[in-house]
PDB file of C-alpha atoms in Angstrom:
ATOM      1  CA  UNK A   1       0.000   0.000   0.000  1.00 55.00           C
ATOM      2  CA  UNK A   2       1.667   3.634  -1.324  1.00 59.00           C
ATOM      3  CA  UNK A   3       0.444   6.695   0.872  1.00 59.00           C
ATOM      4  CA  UNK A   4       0.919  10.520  -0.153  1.00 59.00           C
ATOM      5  CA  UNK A   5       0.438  13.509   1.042  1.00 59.00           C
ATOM      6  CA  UNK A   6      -0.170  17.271  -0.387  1.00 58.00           C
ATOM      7  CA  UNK A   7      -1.364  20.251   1.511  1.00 59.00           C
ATOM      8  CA  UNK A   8      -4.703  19.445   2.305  1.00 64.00           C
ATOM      9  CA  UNK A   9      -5.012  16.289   0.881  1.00 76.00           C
ATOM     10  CA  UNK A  10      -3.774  12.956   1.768  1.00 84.00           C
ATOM     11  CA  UNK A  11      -3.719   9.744  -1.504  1.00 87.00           C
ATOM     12  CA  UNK A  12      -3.033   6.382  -1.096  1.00 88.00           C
ATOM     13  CA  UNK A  13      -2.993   3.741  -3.386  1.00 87.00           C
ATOM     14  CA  UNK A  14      -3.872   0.363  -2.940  1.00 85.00           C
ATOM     15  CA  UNK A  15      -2.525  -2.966  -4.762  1.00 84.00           C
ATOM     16  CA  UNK A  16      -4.788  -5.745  -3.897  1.00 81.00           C
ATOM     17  CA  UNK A  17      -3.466  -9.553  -4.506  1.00 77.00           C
ATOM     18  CA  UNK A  18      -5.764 -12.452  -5.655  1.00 69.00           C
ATOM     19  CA  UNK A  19      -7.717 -13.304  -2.756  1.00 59.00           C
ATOM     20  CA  UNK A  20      -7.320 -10.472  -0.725  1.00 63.00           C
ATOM     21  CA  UNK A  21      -9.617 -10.971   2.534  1.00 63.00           C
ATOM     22  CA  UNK A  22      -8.891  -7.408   3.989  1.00 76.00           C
ATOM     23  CA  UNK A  23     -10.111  -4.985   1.826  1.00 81.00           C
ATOM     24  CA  UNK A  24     -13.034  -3.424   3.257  1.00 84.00           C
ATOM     25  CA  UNK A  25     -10.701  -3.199   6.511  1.00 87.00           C
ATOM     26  CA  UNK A  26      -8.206  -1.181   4.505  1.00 87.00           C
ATOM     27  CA  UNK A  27     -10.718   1.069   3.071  1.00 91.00           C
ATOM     28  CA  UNK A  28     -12.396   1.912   6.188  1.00 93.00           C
ATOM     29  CA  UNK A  29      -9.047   2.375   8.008  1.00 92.00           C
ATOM     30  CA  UNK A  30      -7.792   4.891   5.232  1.00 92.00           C
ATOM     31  CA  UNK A  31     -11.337   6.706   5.744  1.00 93.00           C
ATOM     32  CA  UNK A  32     -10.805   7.481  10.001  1.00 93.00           C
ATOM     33  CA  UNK A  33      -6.945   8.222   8.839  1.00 90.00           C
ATOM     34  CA  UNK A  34      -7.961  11.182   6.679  1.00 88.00           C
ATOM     35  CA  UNK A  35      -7.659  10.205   3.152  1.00 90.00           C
ATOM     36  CA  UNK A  36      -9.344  11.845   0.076  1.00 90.00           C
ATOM     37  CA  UNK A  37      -8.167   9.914  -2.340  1.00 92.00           C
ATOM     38  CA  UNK A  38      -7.943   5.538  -2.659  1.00 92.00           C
ATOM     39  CA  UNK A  39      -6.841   4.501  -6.129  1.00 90.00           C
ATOM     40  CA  UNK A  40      -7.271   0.523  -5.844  1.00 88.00           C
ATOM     41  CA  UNK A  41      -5.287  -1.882  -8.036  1.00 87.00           C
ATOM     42  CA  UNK A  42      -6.384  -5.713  -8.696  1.00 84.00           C
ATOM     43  CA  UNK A  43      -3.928  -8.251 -10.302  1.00 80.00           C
ATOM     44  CA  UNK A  44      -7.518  -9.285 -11.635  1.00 74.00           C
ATOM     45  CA  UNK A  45     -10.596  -8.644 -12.267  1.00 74.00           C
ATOM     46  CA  UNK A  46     -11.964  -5.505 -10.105  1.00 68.00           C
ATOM     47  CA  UNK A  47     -14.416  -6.698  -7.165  1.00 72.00           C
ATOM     48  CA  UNK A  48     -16.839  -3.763  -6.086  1.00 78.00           C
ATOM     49  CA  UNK A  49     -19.753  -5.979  -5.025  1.00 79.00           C
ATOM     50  CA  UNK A  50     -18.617  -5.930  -1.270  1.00 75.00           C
ATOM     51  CA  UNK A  51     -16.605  -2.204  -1.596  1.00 84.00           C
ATOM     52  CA  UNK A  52     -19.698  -0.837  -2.363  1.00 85.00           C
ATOM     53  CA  UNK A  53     -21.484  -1.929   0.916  1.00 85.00           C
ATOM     54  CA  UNK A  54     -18.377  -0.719   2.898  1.00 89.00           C
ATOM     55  CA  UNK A  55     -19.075   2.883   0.845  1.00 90.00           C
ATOM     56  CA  UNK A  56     -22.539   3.096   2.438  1.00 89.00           C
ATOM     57  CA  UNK A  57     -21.433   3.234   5.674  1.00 90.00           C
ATOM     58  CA  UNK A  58     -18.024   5.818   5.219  1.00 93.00           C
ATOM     59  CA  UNK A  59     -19.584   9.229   5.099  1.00 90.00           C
ATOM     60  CA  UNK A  60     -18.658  11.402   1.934  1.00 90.00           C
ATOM     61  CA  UNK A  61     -16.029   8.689   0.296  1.00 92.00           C
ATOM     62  CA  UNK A  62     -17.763   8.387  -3.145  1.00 92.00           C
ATOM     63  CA  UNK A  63     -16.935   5.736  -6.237  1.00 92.00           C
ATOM     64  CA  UNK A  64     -15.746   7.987  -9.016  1.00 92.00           C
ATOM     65  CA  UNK A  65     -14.053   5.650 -11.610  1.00 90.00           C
ATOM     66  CA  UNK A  66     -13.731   2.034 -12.477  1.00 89.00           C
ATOM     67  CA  UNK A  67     -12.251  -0.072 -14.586  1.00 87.00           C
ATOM     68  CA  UNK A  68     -11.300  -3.429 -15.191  1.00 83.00           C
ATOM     69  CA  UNK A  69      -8.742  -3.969 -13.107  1.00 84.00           C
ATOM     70  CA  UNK A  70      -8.725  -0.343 -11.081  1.00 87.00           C
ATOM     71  CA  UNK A  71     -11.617   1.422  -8.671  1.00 90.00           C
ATOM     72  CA  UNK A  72     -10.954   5.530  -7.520  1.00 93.00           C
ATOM     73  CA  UNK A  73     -12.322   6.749  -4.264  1.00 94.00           C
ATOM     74  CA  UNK A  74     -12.635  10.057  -3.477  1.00 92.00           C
ATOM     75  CA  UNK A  75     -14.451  12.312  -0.859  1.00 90.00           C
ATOM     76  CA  UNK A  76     -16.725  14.119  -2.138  1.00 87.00           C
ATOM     77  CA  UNK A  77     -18.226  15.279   0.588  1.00 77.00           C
ATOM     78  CA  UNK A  78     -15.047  17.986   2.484  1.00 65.00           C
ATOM     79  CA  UNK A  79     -17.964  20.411   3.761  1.00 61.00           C
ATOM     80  CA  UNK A  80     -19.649  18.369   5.724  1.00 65.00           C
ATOM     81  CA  UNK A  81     -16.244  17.920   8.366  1.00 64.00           C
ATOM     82  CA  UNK A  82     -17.552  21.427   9.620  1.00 70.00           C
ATOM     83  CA  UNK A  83     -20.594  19.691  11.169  1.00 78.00           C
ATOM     84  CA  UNK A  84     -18.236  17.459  13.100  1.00 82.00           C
ATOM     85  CA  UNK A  85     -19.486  18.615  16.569  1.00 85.00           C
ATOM     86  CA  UNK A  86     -23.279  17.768  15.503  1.00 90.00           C
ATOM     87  CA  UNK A  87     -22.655  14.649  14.473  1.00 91.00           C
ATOM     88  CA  UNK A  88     -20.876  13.438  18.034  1.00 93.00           C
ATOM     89  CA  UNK A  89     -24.019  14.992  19.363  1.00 94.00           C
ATOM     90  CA  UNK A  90     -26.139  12.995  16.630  1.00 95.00           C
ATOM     91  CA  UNK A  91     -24.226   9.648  18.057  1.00 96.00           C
ATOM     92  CA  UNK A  92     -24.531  10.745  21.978  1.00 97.00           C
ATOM     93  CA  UNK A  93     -28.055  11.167  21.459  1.00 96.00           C
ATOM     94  CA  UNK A  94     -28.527   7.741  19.783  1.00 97.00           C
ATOM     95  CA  UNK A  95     -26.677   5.813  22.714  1.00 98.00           C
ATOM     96  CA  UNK A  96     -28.155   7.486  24.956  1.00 97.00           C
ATOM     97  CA  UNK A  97     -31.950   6.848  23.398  1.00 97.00           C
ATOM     98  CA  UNK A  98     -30.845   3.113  22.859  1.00 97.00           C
ATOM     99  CA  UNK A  99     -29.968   2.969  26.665  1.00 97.00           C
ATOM    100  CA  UNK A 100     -33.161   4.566  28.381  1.00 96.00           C
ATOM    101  CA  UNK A 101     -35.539   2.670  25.374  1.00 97.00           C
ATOM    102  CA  UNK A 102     -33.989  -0.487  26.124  1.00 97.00           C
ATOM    103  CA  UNK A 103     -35.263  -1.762  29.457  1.00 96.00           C
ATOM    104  CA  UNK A 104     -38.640  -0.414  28.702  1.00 95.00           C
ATOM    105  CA  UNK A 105     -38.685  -1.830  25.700  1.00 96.00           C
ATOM    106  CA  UNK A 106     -37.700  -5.437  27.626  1.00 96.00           C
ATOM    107  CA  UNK A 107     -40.408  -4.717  29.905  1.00 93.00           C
ATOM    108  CA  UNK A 108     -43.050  -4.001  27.565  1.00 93.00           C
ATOM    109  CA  UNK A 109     -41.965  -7.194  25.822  1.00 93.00           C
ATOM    110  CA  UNK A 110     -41.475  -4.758  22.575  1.00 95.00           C
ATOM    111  CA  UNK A 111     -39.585  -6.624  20.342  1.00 95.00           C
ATOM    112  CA  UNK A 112     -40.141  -4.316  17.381  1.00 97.00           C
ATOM    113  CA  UNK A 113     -38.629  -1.646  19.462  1.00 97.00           C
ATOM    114  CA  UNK A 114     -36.280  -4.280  20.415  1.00 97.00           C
ATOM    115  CA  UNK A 115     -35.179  -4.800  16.822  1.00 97.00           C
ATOM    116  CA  UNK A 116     -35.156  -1.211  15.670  1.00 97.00           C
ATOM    117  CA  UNK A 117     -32.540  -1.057  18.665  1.00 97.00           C
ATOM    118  CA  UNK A 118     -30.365  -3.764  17.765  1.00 96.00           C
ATOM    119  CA  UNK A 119     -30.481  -2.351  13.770  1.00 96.00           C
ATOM    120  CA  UNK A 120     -28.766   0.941  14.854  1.00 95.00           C
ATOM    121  CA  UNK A 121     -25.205  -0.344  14.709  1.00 92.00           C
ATOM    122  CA  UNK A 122     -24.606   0.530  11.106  1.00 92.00           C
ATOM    123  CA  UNK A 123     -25.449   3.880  11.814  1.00 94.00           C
ATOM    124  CA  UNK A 124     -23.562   4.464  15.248  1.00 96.00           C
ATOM    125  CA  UNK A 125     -20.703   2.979  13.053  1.00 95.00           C
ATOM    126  CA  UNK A 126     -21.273   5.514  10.164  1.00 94.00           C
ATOM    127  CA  UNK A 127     -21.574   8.449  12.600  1.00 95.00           C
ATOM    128  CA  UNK A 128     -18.115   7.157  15.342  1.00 96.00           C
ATOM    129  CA  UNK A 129     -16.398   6.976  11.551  1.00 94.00           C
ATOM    130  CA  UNK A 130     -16.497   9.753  10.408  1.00 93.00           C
ATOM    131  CA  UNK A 131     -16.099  12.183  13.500  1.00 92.00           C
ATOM    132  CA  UNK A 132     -13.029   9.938  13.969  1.00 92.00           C
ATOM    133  CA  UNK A 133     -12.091  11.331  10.409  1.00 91.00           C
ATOM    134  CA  UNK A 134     -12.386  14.450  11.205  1.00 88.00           C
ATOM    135  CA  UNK A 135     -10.354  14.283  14.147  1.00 87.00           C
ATOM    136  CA  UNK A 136      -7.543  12.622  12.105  1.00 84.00           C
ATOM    137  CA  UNK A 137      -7.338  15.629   9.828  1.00 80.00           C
ATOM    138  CA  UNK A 138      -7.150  18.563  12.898  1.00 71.00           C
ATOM    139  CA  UNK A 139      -4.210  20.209  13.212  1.00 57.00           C
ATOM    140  CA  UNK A 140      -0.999  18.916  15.313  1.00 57.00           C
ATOM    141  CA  UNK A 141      -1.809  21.869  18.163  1.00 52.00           C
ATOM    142  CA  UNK A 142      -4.703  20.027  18.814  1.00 62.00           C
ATOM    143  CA  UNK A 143      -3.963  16.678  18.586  1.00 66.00           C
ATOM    144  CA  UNK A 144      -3.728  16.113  22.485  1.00 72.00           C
ATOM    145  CA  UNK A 145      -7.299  16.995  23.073  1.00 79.00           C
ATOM    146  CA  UNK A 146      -7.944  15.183  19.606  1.00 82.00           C
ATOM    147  CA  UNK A 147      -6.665  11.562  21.111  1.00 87.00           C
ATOM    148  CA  UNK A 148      -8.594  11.888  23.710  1.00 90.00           C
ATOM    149  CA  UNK A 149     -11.758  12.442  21.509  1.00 90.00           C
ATOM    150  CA  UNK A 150     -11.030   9.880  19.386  1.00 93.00           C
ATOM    151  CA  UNK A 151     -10.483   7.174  22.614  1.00 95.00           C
ATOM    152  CA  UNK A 152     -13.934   8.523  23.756  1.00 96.00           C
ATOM    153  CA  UNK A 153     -15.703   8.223  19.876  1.00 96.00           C
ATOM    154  CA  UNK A 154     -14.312   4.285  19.654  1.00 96.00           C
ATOM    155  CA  UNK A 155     -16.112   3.526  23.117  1.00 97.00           C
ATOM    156  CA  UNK A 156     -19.247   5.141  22.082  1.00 98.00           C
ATOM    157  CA  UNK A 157     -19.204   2.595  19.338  1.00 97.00           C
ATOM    158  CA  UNK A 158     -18.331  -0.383  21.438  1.00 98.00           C
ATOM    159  CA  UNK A 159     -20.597   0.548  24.145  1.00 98.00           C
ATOM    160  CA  UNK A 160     -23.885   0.565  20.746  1.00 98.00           C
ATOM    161  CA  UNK A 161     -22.370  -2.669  19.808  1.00 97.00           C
ATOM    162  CA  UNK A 162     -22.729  -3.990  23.090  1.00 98.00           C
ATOM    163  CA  UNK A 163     -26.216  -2.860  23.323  1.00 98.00           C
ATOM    164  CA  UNK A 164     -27.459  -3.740  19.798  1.00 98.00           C
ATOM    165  CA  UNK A 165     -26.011  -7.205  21.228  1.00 97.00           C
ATOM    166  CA  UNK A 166     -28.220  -7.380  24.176  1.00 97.00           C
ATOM    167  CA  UNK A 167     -31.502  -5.807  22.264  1.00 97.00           C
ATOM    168  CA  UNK A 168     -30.759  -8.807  19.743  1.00 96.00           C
ATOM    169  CA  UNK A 169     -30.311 -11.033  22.857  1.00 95.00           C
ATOM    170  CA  UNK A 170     -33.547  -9.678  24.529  1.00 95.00           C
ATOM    171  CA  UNK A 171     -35.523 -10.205  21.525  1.00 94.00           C
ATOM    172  CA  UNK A 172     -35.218 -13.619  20.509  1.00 93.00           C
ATOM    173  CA  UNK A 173     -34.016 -15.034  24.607  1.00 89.00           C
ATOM    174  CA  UNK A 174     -36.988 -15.990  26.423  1.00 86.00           C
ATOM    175  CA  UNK A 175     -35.624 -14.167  29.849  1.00 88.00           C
ATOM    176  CA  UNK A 176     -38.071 -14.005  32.716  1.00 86.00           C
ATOM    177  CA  UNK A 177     -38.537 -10.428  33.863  1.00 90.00           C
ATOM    178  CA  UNK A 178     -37.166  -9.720  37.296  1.00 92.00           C
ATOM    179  CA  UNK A 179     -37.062  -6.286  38.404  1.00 94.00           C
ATOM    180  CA  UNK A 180     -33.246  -6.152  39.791  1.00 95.00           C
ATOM    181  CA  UNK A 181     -32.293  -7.225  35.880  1.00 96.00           C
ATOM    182  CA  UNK A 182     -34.529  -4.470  34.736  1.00 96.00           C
ATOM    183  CA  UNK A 183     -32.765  -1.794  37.863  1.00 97.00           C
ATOM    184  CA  UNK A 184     -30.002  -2.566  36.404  1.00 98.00           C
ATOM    185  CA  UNK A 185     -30.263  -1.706  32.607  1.00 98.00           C
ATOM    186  CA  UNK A 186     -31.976   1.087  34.198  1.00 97.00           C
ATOM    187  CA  UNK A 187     -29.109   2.657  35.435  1.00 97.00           C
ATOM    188  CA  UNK A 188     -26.892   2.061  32.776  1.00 97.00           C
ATOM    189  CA  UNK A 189     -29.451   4.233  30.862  1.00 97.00           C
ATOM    190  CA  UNK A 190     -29.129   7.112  33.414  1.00 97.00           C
ATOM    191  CA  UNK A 191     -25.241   6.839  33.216  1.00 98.00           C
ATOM    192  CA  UNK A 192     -24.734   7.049  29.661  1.00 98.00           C
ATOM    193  CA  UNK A 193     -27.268  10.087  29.786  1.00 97.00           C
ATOM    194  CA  UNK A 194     -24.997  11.484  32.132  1.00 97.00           C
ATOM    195  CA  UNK A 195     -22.176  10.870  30.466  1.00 96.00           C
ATOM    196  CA  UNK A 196     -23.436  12.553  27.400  1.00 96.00           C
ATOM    197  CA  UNK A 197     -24.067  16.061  29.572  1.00 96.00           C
ATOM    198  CA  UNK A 198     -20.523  15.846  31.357  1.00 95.00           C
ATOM    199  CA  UNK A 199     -19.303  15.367  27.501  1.00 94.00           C
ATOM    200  CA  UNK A 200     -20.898  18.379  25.994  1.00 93.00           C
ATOM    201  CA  UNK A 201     -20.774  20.703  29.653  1.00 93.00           C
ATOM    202  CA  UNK A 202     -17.920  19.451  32.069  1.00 92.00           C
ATOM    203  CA  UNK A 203     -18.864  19.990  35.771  1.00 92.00           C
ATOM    204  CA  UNK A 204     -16.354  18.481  37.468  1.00 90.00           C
ATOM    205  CA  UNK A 205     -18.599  18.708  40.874  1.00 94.00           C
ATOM    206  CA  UNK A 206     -20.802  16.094  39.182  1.00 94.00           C
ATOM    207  CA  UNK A 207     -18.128  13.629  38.594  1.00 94.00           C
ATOM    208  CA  UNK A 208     -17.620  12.015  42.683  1.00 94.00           C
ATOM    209  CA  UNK A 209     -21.540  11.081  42.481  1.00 96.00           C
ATOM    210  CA  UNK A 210     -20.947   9.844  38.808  1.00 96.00           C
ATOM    211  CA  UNK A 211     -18.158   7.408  40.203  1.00 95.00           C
ATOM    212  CA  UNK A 212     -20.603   6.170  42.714  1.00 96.00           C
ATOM    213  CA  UNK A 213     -23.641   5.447  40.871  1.00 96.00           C
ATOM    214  CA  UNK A 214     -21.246   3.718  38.634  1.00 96.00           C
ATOM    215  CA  UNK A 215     -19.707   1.609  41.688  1.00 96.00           C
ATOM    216  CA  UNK A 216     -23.138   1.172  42.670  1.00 97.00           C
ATOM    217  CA  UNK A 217     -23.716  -0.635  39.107  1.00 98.00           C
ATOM    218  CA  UNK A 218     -21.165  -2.817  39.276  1.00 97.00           C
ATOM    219  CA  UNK A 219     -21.620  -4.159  42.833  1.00 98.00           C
ATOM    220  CA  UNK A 220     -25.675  -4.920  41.686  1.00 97.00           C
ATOM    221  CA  UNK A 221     -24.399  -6.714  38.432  1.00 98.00           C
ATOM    222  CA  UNK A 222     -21.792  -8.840  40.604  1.00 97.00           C
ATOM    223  CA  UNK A 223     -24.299  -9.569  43.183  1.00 96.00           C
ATOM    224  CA  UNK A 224     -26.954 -11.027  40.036  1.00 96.00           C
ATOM    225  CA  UNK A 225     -23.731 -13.034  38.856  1.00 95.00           C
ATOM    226  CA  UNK A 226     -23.861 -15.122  42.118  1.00 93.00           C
ATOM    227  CA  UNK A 227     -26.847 -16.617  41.277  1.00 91.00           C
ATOM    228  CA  UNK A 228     -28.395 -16.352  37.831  1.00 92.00           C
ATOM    229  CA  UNK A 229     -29.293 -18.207  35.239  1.00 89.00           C
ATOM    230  CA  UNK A 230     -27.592 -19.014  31.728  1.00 88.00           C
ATOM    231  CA  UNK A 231     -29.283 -16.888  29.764  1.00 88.00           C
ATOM    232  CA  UNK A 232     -29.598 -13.996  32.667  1.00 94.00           C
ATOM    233  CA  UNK A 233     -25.623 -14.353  32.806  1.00 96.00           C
ATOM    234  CA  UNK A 234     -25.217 -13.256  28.845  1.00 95.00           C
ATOM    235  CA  UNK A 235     -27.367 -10.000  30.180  1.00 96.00           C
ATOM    236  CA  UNK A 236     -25.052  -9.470  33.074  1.00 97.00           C
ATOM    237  CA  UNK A 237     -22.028  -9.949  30.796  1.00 97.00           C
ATOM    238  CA  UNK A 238     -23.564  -7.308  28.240  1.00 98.00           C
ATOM    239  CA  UNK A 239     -24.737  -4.666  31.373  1.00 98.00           C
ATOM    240  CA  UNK A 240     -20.401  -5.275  32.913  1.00 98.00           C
ATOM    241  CA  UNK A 241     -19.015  -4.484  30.036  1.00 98.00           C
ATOM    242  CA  UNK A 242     -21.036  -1.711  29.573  1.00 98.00           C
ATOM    243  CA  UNK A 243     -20.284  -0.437  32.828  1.00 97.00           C
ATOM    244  CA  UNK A 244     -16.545  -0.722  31.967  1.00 97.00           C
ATOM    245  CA  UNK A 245     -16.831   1.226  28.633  1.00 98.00           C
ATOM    246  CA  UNK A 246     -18.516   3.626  30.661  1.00 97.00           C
ATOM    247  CA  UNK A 247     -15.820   3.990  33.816  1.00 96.00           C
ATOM    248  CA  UNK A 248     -13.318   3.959  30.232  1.00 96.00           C
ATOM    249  CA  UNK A 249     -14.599   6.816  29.279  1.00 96.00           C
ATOM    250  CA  UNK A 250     -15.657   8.923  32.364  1.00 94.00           C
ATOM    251  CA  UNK A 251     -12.295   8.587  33.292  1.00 93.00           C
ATOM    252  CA  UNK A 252     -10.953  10.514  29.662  1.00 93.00           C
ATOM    253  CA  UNK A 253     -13.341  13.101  30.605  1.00 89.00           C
ATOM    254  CA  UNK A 254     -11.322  15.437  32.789  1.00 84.00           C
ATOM    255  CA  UNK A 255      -8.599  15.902  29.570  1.00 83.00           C
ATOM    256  CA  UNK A 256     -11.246  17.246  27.784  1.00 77.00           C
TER     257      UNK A 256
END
């Protein structure tokens, strides 16, 4: 893989073997590092089928040429890195919905709302992508505060996975409905609501009583370990590592 620069603009270019399983990894990787421009070579014939599913979900990056043996990305799209700040609210606001909906949703044995829930990866990935761009392509002076944003972006994204995982679980799991299970998705709702305000407006005053709900979390999900069931355990397991993406990023907070 060949990788240029010029002011303002970053190129790679791309020579793909027979058989190549890593493609759409590449491509996606390029797109958070900054690139504009991905010239793609094939030693055969040129396979878009599965490149052009990747392009759905990378904000801006557009197909612009294609032959044979060649594809050219480009983005087409440079504006829209000014709206960088709405879109981490945009992906705040979805975790944060998917959290408080969830154990309702449970409750109310919703499993529509359950499913429209666990469908919102793609588009937490889309949105984490491409603010993680954005970051990429700040200036040097900033890039301090910048790693920490990006750290914070990539556990919004693990913390949707996780609970597009247990919304999927939920759905299809016949789980009976005990109130401490419910308490505790609950709170995780209330914490990653929190953790969206402390993002956007720091008050460090709010942060001891953050760390304690928090503790208070994880001692309720260890105490249901002790004694729960199979499929109540893959719950727990989703609602602790949750709780550690959370304490992850609480603690990146204060850099900000």
């Amino acid at each position: 893989m060949l990788c240029t620069s010029a002011p303002g603009k970053k190129k790679a270019k791309i020579q793909v073997k027979k058989g190549e399983l890593f493609l759409r990894r590449y491509l996606t990787m390029l797109y958070i590092m900054g690139y504009d421009e991905i010239e793609i070579l094939f030693d055969g014939k040129a396979r878009i089928e599965r490149l052009r599913e990747r392009l759905e979900e990378l904000l801006g990056y557009a197909l612009m040429d294609q032959g044979e043996h060649h594809v050219s990305i480009r983005n087409v799209a440079a504006p829209m890195e000014e709206e960088s700040e709405a879109m981490q609210r945009r992906a705040f606001t979805i975790l944060t919905n998917m959290a408080k909906e969830l154990p309702d949703a449970w409750q109310g044995n919703d499993k529509d709302a359950l499913a429209r829930i666990a469908e919102l990866e793609p588009l937490m990935d889309k949105l984490t992508n491409f603010c993680k761009r954005v970051i990429n392509k700040v200036s040097s002076a900033e890039r301090s505060h910048a790693t920490y944003s990006f750290i914070i972006l990539d556990h919004l994204e693990k913390m949707s996975d996780q609970f597009c995982h247990l919304a999927s679980h939920l759905k299809d799991a016949k789980v009976t409905q005990r109130p401490e299970l419910r308490s505790i998705m609950a709170s995780l709702g209330e914490l990653v609501a929190q953790l969206e305000r402390l993002y956007f407006h720091m008050d460090k005053k709010a942060l001891p009583g953050f760390k304690e709900k928090r503790k208070q979390l994880v001692a309720a999900i260890e105490k249901e370990f002790e004694h729960c069931r199979p499929k109540e355990a893959r719950i727990l397991a989703y609602c602790s590592a949750l709780a550690e993406l959370v304490m992850d990023t609480e603690l990146l907070l204060v850099f900000l």
